[in-house]
PDB file of C-alpha atoms and ligand atoms in Angstrom:
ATOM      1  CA  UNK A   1     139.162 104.503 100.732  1.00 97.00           C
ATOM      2  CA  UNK A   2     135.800 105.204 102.476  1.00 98.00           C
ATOM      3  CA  UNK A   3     133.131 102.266 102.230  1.00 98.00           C
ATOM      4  CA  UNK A   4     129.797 102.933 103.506  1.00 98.00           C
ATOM      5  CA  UNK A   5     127.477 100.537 103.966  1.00 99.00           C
ATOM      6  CA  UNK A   6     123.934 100.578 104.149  1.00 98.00           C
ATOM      7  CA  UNK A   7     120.499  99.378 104.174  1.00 98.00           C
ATOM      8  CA  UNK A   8     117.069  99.046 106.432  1.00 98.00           C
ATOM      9  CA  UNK A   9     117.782  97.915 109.639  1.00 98.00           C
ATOM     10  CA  UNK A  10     117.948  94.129 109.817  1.00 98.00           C
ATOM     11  CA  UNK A  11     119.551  93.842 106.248  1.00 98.00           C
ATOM     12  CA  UNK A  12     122.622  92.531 107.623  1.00 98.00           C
ATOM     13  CA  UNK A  13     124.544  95.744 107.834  1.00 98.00           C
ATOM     14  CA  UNK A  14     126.830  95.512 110.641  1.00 98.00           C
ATOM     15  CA  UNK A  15     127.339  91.651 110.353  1.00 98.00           C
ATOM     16  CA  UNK A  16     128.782  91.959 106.213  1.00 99.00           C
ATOM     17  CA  UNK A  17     130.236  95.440 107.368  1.00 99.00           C
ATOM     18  CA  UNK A  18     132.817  93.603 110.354  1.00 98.00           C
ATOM     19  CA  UNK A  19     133.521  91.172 108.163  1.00 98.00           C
ATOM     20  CA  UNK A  20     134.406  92.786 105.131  1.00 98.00           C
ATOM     21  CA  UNK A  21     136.327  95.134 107.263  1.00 98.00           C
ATOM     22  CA  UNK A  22     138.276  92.193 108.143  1.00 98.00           C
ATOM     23  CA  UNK A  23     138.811  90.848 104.651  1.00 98.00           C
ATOM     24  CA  UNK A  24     140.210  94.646 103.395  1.00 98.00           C
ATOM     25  CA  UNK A  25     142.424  95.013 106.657  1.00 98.00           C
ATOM     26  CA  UNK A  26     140.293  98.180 106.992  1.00 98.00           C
ATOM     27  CA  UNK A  27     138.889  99.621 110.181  1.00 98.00           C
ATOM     28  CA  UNK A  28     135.827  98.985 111.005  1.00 98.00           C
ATOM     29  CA  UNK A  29     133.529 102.426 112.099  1.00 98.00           C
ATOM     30  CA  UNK A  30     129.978 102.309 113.207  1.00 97.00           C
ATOM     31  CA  UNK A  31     128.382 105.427 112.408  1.00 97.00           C
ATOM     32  CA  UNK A  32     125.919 105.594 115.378  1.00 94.00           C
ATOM     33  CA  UNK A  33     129.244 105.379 117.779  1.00 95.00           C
ATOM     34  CA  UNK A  34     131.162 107.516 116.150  1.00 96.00           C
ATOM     35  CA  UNK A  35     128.641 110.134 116.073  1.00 95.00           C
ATOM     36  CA  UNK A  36     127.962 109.671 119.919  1.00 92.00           C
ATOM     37  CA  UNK A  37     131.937 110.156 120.335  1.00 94.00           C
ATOM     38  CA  UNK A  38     131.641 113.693 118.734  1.00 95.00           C
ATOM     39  CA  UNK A  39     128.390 114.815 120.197  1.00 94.00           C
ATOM     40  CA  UNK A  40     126.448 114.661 116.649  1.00 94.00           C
ATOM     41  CA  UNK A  41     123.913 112.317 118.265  1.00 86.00           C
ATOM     42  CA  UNK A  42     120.685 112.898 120.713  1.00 83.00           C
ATOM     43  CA  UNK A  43     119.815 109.420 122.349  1.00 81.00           C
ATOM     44  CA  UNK A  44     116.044 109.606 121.973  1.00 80.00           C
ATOM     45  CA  UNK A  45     114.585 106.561 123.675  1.00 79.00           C
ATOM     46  CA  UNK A  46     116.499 103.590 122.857  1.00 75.00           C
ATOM     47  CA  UNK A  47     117.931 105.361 119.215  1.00 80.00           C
ATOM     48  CA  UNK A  48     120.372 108.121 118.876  1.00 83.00           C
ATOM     49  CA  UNK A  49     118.527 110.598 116.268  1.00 91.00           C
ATOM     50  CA  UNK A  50     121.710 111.833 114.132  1.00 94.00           C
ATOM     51  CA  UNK A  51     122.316 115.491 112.584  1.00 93.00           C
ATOM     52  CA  UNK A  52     123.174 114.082 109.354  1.00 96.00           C
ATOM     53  CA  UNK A  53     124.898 117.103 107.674  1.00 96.00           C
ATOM     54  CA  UNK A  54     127.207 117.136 110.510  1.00 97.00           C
ATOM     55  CA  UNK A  55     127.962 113.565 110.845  1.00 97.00           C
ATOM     56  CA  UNK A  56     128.609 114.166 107.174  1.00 97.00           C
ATOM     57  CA  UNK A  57     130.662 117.230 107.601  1.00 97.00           C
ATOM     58  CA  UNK A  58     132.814 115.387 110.469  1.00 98.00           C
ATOM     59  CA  UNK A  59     132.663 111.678 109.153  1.00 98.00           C
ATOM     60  CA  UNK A  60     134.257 112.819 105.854  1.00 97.00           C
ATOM     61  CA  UNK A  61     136.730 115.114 107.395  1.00 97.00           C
ATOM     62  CA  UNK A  62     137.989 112.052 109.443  1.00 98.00           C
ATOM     63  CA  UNK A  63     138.520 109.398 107.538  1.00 98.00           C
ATOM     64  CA  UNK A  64     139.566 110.945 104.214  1.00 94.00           C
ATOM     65  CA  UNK A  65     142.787 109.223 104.174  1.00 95.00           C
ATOM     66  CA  UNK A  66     141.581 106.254 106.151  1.00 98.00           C
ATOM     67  CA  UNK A  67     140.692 102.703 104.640  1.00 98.00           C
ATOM     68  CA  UNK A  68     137.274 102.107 106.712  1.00 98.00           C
ATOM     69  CA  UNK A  69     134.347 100.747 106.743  1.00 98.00           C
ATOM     70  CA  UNK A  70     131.641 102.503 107.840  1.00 98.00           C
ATOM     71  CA  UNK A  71     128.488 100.486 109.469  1.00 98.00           C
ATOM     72  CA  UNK A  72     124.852 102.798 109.525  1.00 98.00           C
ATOM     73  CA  UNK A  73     121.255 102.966 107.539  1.00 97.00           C
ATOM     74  CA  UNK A  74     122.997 106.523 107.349  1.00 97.00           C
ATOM     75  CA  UNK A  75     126.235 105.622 105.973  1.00 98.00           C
ATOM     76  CA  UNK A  76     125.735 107.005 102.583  1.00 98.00           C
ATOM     77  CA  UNK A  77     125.082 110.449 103.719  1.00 98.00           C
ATOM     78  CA  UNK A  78     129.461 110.451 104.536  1.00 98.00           C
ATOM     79  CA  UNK A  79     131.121 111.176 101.205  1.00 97.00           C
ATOM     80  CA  UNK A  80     132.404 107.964 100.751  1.00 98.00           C
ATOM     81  CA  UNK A  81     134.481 106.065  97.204  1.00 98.00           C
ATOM     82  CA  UNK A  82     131.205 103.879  97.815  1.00 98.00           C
ATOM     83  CA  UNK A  83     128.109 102.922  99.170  1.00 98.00           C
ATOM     84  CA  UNK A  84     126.982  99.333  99.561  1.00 99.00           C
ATOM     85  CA  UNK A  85     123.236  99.503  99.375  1.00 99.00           C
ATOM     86  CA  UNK A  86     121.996  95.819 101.208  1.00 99.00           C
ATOM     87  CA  UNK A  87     119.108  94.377 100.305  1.00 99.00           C
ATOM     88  CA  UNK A  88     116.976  91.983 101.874  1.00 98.00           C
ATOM     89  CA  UNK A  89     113.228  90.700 100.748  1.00 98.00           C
ATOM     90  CA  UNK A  90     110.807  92.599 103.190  1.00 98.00           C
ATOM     91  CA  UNK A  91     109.014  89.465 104.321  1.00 97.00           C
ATOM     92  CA  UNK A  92     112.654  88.661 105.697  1.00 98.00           C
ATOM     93  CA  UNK A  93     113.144  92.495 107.056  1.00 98.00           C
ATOM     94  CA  UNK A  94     110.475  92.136 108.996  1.00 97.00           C
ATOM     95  CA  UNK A  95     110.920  88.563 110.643  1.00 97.00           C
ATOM     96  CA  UNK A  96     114.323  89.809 111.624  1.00 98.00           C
ATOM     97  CA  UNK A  97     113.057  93.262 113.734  1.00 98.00           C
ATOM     98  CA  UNK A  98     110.135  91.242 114.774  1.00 96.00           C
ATOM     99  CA  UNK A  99     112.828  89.084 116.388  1.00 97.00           C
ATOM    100  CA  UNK A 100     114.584  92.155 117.391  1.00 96.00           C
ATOM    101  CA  UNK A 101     111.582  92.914 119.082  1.00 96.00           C
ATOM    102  CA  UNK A 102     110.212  96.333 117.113  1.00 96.00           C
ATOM    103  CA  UNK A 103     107.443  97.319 118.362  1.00 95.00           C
ATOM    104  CA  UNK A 104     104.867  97.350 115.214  1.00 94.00           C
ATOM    105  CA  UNK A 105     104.842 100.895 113.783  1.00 94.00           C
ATOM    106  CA  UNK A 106     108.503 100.840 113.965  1.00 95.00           C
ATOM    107  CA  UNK A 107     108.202  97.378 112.265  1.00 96.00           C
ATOM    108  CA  UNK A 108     106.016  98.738 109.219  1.00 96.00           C
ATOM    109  CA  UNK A 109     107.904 101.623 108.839  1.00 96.00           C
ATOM    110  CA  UNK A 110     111.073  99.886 107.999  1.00 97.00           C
ATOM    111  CA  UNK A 111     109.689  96.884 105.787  1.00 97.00           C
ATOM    112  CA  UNK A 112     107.825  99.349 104.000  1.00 96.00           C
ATOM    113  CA  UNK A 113     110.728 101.922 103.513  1.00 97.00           C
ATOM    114  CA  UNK A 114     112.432  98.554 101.898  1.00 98.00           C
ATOM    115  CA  UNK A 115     109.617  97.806  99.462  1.00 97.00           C
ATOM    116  CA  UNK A 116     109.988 100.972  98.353  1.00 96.00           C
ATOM    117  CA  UNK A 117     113.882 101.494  97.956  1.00 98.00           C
ATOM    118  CA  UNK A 118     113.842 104.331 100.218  1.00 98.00           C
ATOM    119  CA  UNK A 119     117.989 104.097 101.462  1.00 98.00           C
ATOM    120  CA  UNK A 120     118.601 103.064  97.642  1.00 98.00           C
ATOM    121  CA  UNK A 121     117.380 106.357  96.273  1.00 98.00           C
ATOM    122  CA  UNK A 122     118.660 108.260  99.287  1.00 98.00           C
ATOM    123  CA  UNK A 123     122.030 106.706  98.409  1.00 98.00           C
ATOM    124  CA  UNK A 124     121.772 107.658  94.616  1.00 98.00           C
ATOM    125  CA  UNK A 125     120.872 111.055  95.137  1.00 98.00           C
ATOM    126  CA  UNK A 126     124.156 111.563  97.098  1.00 97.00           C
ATOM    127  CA  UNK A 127     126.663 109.367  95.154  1.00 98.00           C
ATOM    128  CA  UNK A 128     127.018 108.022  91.929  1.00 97.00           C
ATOM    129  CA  UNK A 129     129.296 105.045  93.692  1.00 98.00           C
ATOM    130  CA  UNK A 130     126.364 102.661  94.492  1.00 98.00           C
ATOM    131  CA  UNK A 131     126.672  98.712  94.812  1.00 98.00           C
ATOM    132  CA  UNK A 132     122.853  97.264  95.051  1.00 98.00           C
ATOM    133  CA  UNK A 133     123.862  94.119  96.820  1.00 98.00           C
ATOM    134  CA  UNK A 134     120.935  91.213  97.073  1.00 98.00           C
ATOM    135  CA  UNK A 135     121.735  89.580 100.541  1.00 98.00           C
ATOM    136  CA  UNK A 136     118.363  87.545 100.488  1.00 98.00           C
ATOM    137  CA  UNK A 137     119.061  83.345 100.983  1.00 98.00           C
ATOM    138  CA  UNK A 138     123.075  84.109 101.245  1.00 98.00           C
ATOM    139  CA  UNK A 139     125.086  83.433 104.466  1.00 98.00           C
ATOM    140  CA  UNK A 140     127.080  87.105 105.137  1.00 98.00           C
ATOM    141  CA  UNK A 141     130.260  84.957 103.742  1.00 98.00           C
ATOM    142  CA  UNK A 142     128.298  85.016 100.382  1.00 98.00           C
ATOM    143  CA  UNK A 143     127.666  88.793 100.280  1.00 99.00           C
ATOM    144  CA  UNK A 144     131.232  89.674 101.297  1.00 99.00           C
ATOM    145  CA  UNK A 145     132.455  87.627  98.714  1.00 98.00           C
ATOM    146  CA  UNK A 146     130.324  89.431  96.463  1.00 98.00           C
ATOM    147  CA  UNK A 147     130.695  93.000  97.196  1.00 98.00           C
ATOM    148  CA  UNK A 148     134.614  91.905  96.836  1.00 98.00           C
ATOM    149  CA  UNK A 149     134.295  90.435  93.507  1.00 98.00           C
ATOM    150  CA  UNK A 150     132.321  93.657  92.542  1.00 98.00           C
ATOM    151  CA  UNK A 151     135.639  95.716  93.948  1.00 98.00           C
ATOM    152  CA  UNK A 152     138.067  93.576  92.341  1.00 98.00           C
ATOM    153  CA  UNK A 153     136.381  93.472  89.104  1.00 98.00           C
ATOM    154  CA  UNK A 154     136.441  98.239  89.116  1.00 98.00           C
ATOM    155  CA  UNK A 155     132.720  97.979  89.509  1.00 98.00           C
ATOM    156  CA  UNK A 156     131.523 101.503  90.631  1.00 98.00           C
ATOM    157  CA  UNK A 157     128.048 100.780  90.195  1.00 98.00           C
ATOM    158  CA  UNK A 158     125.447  98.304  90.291  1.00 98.00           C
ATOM    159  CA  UNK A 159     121.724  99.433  90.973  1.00 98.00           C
ATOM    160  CA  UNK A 160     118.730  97.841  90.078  1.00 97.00           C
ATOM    161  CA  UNK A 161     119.079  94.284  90.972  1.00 97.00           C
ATOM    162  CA  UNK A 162     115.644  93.471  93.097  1.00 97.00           C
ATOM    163  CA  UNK A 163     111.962  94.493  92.375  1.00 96.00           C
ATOM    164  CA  UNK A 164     109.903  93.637  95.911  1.00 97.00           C
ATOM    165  CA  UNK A 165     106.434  94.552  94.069  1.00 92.00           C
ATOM    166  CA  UNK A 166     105.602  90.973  93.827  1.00 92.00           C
ATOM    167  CA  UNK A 167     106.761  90.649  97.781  1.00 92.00           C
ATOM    168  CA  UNK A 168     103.830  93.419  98.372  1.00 88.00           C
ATOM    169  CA  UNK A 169     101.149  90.225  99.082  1.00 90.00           C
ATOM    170  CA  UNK A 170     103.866  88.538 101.612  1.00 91.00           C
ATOM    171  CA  UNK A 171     103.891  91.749 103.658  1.00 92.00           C
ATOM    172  CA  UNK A 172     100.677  92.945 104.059  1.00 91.00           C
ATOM    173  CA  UNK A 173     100.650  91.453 107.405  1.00 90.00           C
ATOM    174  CA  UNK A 174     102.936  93.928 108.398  1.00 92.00           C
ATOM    175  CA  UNK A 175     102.107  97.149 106.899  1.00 90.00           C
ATOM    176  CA  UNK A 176     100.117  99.919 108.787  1.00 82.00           C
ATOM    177  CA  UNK A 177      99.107 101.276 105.479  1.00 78.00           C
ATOM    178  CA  UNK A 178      98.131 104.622 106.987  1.00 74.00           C
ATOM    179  CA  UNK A 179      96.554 103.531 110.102  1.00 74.00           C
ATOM    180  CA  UNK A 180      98.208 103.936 113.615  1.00 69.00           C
TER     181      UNK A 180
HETATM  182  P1  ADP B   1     121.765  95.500 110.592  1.00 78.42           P
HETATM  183  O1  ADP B   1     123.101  95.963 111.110  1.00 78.42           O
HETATM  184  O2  ADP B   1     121.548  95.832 109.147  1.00 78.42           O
HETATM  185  O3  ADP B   1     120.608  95.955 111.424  1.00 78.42           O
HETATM  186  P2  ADP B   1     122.631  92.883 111.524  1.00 78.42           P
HETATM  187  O4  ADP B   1     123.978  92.666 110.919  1.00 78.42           O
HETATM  188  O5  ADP B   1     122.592  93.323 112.952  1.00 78.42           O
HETATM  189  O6  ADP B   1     121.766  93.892 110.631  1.00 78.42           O
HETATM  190  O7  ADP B   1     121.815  91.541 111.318  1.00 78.42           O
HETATM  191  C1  ADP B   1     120.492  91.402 111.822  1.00 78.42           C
HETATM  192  C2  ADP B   1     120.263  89.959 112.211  1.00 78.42           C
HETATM  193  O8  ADP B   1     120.292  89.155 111.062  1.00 78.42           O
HETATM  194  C3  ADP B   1     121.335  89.399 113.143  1.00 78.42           C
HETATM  195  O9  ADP B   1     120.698  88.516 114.022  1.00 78.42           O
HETATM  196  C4  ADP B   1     122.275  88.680 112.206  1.00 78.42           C
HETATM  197  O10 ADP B   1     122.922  87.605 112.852  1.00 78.42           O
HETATM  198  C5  ADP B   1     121.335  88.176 111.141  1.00 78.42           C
HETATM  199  N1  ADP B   1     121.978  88.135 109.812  1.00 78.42           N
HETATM  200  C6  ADP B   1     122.739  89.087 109.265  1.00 78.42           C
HETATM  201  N2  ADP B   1     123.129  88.759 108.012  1.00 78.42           N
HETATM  202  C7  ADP B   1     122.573  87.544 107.764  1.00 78.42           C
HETATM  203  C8  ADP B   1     122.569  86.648 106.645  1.00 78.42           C
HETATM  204  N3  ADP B   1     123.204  86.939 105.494  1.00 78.42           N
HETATM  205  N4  ADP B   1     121.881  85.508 106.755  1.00 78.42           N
HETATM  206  C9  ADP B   1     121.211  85.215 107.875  1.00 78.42           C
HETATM  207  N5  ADP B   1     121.162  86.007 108.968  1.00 78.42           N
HETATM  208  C10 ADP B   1     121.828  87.161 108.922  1.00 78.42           C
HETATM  209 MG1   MG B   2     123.610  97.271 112.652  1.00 78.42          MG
END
């Protein structure tokens, strides 16, 4: 079984994703390592820009039979049994990479693309498999024992769960809103 999770950076990705790895006893893949490993990836500053329809192509290939966990913002583009969509409130997306140390447009770019839903609709349009998961004010523990209980229980899907328009005030702070 192929999990993919995903979500803006600074959702919480790779910090539910090694952990729920561990509670399945599945491996654990990162997406942006295993597409250096096969050449699918051009480091472009301090990011690796991705050729998603390989990665895709490659990622799907190799872990058909596998029970893994795969860690990326593009997870969901590998045919997976399901995507994990994380969400986090935008106010706290932003606090995170502005810990991380984004530099601003980067910054805007992301907590907007959350407001919106942007890897949430990317996800649907590629699987019908999709877990919304709410991560906001829950220790990782929390959301692995919730995307398990969603598992256990035969969900296949569960979309729909947040609505950040209200959040739109809290983040206008951050938001280049067309201006570079
Ligand atoms: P991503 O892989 O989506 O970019 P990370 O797993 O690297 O996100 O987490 C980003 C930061 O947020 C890390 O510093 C991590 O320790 C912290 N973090 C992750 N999940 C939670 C959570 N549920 N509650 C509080 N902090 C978290
Ligand atoms: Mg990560």
């Amino acid at each position: 079984m192929i999990i993919a999770v995903t979500g803006t950076p600074g959702v919480g990705k790779t910090t539910v994703s090694k952990l729920l790895s561990e509670r399945l006893g599945y491996d654990y893949v990162s997406v942006k390592d295993f597409a250096l490993e096969r050449g699918l990836g051009e480091p472009a500053g301090d990011e690796v820009e991705i050729d998603v329809d390989a990665l895709a192509k490659e990622a799907g290939a190799a872990f058909q039979d596998e029970d893994v966990v795969i860690d990326g913002h593009l997870s969901h583009h590998v045919p997976a049994d399901l995507v994990v969509v994380l969400r986090l409130h935008p106010k706290d997306v932003a606090e995170r990479l502005k810990a991380r140390g984004y530099p601003r447009k980067k910054l805007a770019e992301n907590v907007e693309a959350e407001l919106i839903d942007v890897i949430l609709v990317e996800a649907l349009e590629r699987n019908g498999n999709v877990l919304e998961v709410d991560t906001t004010g829950k220790t990782p523990e929390e959301v692995v024992e919730e995307i398990l209980a969603l598992i256990d229980g035969g969900v296949k899907r569960r979309v729909g769960v947040v609505d950040w328009s209200n959040a739109y005030d809290d983040i206008l702070p951050y938001l280049m809103l067309g201006n570079d």
